[in-house]
CSV table of N, CA and C and ligand atoms in Angstrom, one decimal:
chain,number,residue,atom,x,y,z
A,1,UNK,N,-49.4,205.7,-88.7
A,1,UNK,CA,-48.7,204.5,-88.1
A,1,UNK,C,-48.4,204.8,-86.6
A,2,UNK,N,-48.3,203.9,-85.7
A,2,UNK,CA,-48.5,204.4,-84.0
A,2,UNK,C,-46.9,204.1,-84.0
A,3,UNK,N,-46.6,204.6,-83.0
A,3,UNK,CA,-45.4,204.7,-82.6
A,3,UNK,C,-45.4,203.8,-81.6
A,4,UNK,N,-44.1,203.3,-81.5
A,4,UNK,CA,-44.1,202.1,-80.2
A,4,UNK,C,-43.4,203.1,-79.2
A,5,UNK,N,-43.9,203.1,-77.9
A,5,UNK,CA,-42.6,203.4,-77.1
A,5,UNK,C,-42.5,202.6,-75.9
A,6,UNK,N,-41.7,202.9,-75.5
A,6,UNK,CA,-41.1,201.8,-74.3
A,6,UNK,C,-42.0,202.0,-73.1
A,7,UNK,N,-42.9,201.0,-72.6
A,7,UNK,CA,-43.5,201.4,-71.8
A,7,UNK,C,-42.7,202.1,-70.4
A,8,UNK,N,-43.4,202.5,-69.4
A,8,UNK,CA,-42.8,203.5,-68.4
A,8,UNK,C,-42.5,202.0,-67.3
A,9,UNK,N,-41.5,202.3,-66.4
A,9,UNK,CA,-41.5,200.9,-65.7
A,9,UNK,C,-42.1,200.7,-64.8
A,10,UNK,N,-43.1,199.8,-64.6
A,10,UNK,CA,-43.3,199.2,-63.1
A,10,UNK,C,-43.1,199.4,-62.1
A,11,UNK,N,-43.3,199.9,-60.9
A,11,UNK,CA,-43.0,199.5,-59.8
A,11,UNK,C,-43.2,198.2,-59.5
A,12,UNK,N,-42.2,197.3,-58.6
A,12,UNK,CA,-42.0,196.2,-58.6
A,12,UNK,C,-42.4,195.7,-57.6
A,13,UNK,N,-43.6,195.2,-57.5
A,13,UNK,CA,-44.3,194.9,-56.0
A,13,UNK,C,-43.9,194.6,-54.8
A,14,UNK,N,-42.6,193.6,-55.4
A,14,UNK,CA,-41.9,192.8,-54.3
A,14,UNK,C,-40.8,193.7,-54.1
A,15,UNK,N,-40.5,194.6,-54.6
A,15,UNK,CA,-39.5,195.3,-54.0
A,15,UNK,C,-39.2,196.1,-52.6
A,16,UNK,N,-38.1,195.8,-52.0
A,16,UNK,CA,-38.2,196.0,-50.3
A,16,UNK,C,-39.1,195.3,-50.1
A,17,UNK,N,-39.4,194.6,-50.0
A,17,UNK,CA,-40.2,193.5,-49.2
A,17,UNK,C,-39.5,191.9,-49.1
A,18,UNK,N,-39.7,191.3,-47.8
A,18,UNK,CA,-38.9,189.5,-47.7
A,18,UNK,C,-40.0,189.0,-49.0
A,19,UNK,N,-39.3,187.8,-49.4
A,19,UNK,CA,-39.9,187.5,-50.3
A,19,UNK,C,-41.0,186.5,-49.2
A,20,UNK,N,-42.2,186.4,-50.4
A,20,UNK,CA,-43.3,185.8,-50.0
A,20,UNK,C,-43.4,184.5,-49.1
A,21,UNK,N,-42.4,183.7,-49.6
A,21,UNK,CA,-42.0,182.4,-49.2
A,21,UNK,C,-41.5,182.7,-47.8
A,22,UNK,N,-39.9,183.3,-47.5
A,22,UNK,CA,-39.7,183.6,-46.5
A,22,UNK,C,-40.6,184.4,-45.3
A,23,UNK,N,-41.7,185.0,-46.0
A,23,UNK,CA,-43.1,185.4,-45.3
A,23,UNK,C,-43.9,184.7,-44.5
A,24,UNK,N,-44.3,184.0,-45.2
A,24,UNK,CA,-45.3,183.0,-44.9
A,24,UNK,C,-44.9,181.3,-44.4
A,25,UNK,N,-43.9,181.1,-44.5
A,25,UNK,CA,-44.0,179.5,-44.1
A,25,UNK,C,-43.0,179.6,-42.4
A,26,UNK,N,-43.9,178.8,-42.2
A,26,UNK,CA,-43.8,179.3,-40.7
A,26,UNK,C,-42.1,177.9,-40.4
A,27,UNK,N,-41.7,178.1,-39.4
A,27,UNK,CA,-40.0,177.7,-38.8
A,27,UNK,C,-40.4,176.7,-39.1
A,28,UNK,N,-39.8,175.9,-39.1
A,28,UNK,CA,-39.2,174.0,-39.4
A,28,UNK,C,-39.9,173.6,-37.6
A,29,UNK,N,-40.7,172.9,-37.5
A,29,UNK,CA,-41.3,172.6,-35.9
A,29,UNK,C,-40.2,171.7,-35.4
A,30,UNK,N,-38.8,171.2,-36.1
A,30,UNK,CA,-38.1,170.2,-35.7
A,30,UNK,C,-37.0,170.9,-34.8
A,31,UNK,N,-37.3,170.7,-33.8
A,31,UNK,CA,-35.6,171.0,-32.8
A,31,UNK,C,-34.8,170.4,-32.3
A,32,UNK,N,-34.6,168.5,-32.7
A,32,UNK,CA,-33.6,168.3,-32.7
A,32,UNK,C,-33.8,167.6,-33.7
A,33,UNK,N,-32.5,166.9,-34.0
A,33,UNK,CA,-32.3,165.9,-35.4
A,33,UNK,C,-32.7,164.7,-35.0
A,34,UNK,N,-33.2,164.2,-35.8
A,34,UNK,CA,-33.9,162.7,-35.8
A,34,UNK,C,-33.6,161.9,-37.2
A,35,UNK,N,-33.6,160.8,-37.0
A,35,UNK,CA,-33.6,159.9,-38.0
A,35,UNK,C,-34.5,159.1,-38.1
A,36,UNK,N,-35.5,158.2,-38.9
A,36,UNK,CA,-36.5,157.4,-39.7
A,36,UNK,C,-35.9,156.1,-39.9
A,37,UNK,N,-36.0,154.9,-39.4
A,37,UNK,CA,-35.3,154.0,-40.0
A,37,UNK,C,-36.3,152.7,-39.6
A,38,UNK,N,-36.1,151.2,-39.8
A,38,UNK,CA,-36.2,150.7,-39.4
A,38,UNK,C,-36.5,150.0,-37.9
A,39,UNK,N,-37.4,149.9,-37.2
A,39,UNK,CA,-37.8,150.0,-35.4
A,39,UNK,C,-38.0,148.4,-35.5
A,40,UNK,N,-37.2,148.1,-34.0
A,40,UNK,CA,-37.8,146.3,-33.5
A,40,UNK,C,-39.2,146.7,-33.4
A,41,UNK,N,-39.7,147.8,-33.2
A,41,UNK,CA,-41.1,147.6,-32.2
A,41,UNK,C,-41.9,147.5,-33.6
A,42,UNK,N,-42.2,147.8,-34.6
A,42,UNK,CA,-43.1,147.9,-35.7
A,42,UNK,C,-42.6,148.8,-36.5
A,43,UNK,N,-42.1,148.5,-37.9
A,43,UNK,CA,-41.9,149.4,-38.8
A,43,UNK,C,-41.2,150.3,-39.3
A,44,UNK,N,-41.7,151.4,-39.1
A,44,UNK,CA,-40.3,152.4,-39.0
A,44,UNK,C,-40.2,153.0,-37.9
A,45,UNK,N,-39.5,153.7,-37.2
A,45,UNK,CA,-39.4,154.4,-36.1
A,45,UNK,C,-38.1,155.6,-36.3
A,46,UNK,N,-38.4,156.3,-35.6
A,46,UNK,CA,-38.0,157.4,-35.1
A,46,UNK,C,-37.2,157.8,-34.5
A,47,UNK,N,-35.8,157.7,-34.3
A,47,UNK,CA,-34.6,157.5,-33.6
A,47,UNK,C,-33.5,159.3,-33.7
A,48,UNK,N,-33.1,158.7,-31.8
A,48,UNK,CA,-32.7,160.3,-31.8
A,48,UNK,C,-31.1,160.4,-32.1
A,49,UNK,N,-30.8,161.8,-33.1
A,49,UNK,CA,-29.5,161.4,-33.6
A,49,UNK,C,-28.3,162.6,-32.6
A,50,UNK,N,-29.1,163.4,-31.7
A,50,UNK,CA,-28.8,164.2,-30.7
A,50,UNK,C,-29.4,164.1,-29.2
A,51,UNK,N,-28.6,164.3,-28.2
A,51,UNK,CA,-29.1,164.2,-27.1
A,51,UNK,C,-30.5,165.0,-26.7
A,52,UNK,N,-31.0,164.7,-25.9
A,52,UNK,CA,-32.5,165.5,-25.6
A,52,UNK,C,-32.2,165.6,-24.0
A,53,UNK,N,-31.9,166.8,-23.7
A,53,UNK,CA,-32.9,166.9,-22.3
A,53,UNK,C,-33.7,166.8,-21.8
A,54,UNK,N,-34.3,166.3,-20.8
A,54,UNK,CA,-35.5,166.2,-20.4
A,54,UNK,C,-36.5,167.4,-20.3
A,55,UNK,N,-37.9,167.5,-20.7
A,55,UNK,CA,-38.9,168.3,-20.9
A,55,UNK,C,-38.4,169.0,-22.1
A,56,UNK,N,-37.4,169.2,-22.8
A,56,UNK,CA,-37.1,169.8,-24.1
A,56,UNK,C,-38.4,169.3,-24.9
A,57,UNK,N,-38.8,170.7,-26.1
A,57,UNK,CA,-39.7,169.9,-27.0
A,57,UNK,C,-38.7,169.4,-28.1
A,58,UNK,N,-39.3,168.1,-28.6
A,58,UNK,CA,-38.4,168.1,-29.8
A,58,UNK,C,-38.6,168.2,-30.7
A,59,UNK,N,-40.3,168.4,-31.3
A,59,UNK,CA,-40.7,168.8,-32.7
A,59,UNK,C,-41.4,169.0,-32.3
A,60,UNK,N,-42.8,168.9,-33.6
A,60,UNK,CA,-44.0,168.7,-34.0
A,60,UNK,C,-44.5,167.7,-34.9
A,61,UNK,N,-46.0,167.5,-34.8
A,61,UNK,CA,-46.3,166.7,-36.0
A,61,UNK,C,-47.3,167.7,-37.2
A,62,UNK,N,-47.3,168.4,-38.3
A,62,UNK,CA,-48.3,169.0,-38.6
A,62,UNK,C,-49.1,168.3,-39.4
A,63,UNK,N,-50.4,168.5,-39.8
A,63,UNK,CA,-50.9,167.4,-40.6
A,63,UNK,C,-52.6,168.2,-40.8
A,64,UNK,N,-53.2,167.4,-41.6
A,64,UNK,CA,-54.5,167.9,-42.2
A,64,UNK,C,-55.7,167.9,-40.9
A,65,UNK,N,-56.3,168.9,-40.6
A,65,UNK,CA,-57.2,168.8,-39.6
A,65,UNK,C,-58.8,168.1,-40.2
A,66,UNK,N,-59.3,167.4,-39.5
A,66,UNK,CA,-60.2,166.4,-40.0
A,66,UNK,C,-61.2,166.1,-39.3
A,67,UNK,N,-62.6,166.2,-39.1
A,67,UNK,CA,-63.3,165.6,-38.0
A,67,UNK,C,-62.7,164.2,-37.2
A,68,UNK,N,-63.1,164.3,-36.1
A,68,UNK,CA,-62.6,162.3,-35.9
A,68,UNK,C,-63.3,161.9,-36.6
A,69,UNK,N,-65.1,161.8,-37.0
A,69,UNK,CA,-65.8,160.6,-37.5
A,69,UNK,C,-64.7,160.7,-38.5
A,70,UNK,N,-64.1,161.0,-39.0
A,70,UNK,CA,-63.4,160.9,-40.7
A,70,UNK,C,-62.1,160.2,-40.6
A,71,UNK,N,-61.4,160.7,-39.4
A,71,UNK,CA,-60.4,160.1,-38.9
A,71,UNK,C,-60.4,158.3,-38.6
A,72,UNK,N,-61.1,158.3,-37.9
A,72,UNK,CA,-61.9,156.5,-37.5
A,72,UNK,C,-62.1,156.0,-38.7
A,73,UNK,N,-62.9,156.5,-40.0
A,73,UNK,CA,-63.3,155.9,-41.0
A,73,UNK,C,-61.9,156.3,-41.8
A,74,UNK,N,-60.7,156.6,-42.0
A,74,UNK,CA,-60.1,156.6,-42.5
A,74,UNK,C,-59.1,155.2,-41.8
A,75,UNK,N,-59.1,155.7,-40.8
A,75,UNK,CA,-57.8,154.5,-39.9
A,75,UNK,C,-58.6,153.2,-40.4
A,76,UNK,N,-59.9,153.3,-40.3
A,76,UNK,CA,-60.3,151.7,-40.6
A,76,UNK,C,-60.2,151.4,-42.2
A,77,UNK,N,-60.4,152.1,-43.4
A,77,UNK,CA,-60.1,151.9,-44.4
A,77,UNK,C,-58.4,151.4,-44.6
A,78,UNK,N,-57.9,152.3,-43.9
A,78,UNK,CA,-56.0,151.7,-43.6
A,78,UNK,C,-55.6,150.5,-43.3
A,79,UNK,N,-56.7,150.3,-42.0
A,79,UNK,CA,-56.4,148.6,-41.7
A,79,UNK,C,-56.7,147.6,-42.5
A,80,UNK,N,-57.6,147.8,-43.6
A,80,UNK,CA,-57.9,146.8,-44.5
A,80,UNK,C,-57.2,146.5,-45.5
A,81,UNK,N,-55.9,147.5,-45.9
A,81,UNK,CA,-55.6,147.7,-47.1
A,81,UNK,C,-54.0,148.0,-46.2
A,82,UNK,N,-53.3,147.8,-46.7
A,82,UNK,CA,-51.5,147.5,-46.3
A,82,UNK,C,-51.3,149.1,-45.5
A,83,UNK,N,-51.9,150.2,-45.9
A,83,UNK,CA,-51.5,151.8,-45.3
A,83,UNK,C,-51.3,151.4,-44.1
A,84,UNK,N,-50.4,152.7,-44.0
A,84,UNK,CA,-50.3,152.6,-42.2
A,84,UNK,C,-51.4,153.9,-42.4
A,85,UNK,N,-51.2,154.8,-40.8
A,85,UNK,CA,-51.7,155.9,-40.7
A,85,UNK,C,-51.3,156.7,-39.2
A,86,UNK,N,-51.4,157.7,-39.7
A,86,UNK,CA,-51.0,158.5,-38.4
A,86,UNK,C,-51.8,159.6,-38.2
A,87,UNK,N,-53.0,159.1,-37.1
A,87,UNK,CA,-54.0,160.4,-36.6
A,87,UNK,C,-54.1,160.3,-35.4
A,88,UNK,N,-54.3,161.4,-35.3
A,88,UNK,CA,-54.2,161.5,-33.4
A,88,UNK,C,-55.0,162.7,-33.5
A,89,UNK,N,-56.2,162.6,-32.4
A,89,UNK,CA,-57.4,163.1,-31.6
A,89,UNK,C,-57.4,164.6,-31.2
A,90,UNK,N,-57.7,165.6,-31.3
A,90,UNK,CA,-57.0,167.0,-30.8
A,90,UNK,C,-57.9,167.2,-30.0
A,91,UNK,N,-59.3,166.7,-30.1
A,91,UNK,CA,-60.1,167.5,-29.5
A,91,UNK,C,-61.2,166.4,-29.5
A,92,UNK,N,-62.3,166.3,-29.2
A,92,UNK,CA,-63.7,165.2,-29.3
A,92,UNK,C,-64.1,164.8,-30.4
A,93,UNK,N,-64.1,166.6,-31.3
A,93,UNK,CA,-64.6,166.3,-32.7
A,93,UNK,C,-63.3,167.0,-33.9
A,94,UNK,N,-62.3,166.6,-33.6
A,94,UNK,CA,-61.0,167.2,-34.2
A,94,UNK,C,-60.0,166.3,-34.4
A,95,UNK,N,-59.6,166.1,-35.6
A,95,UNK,CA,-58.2,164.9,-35.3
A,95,UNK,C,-57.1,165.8,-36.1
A,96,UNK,N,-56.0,165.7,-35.9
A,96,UNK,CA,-55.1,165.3,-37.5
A,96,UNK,C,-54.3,164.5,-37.8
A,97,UNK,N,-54.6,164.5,-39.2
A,97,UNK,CA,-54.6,163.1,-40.3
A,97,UNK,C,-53.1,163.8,-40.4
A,98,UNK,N,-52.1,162.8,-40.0
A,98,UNK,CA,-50.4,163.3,-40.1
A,98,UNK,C,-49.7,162.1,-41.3
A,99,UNK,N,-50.7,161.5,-41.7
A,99,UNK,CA,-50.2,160.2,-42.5
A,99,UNK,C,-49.4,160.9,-43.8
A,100,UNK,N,-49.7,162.0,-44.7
A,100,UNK,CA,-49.1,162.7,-45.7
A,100,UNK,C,-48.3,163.6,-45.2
A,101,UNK,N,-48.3,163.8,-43.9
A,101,UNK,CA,-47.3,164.7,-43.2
A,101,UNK,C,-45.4,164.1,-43.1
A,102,UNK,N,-44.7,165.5,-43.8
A,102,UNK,CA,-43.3,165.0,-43.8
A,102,UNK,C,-42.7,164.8,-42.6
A,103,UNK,N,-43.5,165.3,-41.7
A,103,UNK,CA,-42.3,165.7,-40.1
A,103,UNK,C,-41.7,164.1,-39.8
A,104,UNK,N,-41.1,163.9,-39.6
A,104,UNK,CA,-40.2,162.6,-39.0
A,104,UNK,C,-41.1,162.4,-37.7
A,105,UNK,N,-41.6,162.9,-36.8
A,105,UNK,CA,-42.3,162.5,-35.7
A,105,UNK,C,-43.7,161.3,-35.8
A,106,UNK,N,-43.9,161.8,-37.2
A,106,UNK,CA,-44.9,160.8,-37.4
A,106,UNK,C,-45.1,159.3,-37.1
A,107,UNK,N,-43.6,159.2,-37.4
A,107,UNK,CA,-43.1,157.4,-37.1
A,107,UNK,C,-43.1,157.1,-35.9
A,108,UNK,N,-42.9,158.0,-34.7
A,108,UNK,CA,-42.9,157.8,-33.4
A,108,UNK,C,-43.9,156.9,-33.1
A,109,UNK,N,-43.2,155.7,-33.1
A,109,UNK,CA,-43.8,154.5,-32.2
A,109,UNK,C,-44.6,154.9,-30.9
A,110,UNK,N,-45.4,153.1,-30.4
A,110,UNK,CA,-45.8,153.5,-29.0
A,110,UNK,C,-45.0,152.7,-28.1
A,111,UNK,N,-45.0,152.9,-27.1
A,111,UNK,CA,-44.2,152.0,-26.3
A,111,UNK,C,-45.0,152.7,-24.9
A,112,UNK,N,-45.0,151.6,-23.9
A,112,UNK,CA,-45.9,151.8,-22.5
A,112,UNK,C,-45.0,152.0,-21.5
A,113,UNK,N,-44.0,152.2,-22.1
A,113,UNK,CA,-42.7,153.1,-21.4
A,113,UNK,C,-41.8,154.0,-22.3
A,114,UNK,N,-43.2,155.1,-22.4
A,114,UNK,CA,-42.0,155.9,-23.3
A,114,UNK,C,-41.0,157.1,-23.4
A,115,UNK,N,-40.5,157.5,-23.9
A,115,UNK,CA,-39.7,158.8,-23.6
A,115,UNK,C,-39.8,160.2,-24.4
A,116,UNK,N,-41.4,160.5,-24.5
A,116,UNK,CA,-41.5,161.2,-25.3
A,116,UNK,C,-43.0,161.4,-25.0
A,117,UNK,N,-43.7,162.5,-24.3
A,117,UNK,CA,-45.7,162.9,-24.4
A,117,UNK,C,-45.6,164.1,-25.3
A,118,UNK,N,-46.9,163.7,-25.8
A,118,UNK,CA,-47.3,164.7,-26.7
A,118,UNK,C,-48.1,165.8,-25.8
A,119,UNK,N,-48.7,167.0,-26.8
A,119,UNK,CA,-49.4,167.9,-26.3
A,119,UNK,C,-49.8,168.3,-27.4
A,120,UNK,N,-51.1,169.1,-27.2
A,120,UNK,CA,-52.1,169.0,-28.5
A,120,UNK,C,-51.6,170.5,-28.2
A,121,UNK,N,-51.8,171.1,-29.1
A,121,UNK,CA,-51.2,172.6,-29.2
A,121,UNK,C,-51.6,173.4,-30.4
A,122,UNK,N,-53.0,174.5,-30.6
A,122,UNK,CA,-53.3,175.1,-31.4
A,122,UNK,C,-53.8,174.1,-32.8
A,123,UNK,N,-54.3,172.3,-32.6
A,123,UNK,CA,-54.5,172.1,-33.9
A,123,UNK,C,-53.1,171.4,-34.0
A,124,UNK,N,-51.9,171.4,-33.6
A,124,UNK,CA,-50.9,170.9,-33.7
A,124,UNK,C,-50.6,169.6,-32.5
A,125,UNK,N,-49.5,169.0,-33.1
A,125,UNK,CA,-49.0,167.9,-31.9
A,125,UNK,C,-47.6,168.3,-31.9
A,126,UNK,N,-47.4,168.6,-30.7
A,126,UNK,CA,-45.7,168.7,-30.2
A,126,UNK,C,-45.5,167.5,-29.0
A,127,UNK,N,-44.2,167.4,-29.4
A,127,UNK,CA,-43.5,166.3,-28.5
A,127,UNK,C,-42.7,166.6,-28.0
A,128,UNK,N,-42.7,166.3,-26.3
A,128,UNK,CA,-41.3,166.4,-25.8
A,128,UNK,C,-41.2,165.2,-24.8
A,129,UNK,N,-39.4,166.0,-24.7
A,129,UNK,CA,-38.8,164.5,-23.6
A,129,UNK,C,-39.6,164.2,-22.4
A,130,UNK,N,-39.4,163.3,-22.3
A,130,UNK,CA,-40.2,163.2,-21.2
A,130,UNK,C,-38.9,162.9,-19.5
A,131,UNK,N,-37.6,162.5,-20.1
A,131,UNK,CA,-36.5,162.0,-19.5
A,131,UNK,C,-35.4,162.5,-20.8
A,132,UNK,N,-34.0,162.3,-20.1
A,132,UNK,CA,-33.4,162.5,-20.6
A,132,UNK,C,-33.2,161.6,-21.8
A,133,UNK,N,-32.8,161.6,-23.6
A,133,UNK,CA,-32.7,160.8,-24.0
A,133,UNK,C,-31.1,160.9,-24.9
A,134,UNK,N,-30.7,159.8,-25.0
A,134,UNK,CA,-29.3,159.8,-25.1
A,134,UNK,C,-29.8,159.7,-27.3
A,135,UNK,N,-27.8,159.6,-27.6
A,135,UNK,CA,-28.5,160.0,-29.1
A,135,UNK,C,-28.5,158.2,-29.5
A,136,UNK,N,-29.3,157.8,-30.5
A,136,UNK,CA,-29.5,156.3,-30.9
A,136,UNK,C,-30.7,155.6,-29.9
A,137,UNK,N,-31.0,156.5,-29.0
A,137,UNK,CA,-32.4,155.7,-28.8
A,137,UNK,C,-33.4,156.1,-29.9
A,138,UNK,N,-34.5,155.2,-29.8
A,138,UNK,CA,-35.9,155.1,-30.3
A,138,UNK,C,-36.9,156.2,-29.6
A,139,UNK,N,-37.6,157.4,-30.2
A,139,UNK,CA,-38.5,158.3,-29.7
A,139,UNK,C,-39.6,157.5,-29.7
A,140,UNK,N,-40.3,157.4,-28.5
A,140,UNK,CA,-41.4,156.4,-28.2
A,140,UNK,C,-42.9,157.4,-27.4
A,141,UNK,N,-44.3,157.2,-27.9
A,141,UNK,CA,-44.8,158.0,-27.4
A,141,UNK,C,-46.0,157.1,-27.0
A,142,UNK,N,-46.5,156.9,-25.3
A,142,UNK,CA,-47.9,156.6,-25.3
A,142,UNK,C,-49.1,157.2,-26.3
A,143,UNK,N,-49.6,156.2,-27.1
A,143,UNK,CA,-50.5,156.3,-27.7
A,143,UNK,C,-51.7,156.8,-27.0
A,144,UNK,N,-51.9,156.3,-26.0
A,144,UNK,CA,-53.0,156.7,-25.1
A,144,UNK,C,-54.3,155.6,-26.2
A,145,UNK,N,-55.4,155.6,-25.7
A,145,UNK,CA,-56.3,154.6,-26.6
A,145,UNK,C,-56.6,155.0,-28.0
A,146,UNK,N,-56.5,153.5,-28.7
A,146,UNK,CA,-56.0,153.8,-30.1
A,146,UNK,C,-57.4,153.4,-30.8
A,147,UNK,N,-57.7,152.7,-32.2
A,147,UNK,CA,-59.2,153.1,-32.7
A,147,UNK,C,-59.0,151.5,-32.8
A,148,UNK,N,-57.9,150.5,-32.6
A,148,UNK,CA,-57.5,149.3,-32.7
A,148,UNK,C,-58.1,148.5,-30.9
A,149,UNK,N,-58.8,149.1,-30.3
A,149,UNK,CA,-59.3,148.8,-28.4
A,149,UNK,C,-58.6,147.3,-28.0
A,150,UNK,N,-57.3,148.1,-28.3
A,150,UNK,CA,-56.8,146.7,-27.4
A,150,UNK,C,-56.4,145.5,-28.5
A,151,UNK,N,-56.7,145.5,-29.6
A,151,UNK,CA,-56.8,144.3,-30.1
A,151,UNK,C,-55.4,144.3,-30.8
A,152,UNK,N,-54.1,145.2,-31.0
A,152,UNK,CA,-53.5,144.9,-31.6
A,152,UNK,C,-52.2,145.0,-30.7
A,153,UNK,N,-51.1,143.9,-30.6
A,153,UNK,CA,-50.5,143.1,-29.6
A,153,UNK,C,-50.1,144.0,-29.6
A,154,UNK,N,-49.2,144.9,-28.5
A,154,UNK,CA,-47.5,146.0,-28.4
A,154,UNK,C,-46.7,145.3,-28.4
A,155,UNK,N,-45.2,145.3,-29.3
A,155,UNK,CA,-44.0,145.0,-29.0
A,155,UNK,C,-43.3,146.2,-28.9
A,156,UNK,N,-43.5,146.7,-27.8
A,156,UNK,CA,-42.6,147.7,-27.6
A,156,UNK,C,-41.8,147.3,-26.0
A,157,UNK,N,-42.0,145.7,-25.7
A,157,UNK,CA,-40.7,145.3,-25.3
A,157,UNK,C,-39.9,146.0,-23.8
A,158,UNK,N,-40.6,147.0,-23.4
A,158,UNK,CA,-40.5,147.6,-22.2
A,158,UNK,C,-41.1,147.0,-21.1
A,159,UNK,N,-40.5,147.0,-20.1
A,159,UNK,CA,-40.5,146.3,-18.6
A,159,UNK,C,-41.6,146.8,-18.6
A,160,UNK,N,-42.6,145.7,-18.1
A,160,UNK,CA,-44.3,146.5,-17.8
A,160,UNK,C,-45.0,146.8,-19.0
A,161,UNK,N,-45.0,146.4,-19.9
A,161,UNK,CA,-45.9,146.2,-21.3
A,161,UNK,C,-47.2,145.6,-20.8
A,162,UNK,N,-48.1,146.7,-21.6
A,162,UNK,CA,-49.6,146.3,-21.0
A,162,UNK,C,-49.9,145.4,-21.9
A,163,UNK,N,-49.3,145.1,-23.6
A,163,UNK,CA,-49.3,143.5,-24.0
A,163,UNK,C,-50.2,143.9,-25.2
A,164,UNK,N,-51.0,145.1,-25.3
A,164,UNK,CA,-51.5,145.3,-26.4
A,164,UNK,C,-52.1,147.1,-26.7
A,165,UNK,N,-52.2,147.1,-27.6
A,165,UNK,CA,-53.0,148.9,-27.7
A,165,UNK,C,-53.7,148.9,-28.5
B,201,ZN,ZN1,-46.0,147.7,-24.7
């Protein structure tokens, strides 16, 4: 008959070591607080719940990297069908698809006076102030040309509205 014995113990892989999670997931890209709410300009929008200095970054957007052709034929399946979407261009043949992305910057409206440019950064989108912004405004970011050429009105309500994007 075999005798049971207690096996010898493990060394414990994760021992002395940060755990895996704390390893690998990279900072929160959010540097100030923002809020999601309802926007006059379309939808939901993006509102600042702390002051910004000017050139401060205030986040990021992260999101699924995607050729454009895929990008285009996704925006246009979106317009047909109630989705919104949120992709923006990184490169000629590069977009990211930020529409499943949690970051709150995503909502960032356009406005042709805004207070917020982006910068394409590593595959990433970061935003910063562009002016100073007080807390309870709306984060607003030139779209720059959208896959819509013009055809879809802007209410973004700003002195000097080019009237559509
Ligand atoms: Zn406008």
């Amino acid at each position: 008959m075999p005798t049971l014995r207690p096996l010898p113990a493990e060394p414990d892989p994760n021992a002395d070591q940060a755990s895996p999670a704390a390893k690998g997931q990279a900072a929160d890209p959010q540097k100030f607080a923002v809020e999601v709410k309802p926007s006059a300009i379309d939808g939901q929008g993006v509102f600042a719940l702390q002051a910004v200095a000017a050139r401060r970054k205030i986040g990021e957007i992260r999101g699924e990297s995607v050729s454009t052709a895929e990008a285009f034929k996704r925006a246009k399946a979106a317009d047909k069908s109630t989705g919104r979407v949120f992709m923006i261009a990184v490169s000629n043949a590069r977009s990211v698809d930020a529409t499943a992305s949690a970051d709150p910057l995503r909502f960032a409206n356009h406005s042709c006076v805004p207070n917020m440019v982006f910068k394409v950064q590593q595959g990433r989108v970061a935003f910063y102030a562009l002016r100073d912004i007080a807390v309870g405004e709306e984060l607003t970011v030139a779209y720059g040309p959208t896959h819509h050429a013009g055809r879809l009105a802007c209410r973004c309500g700003a002195p000097g509205c080019a009237g559509s994007l």
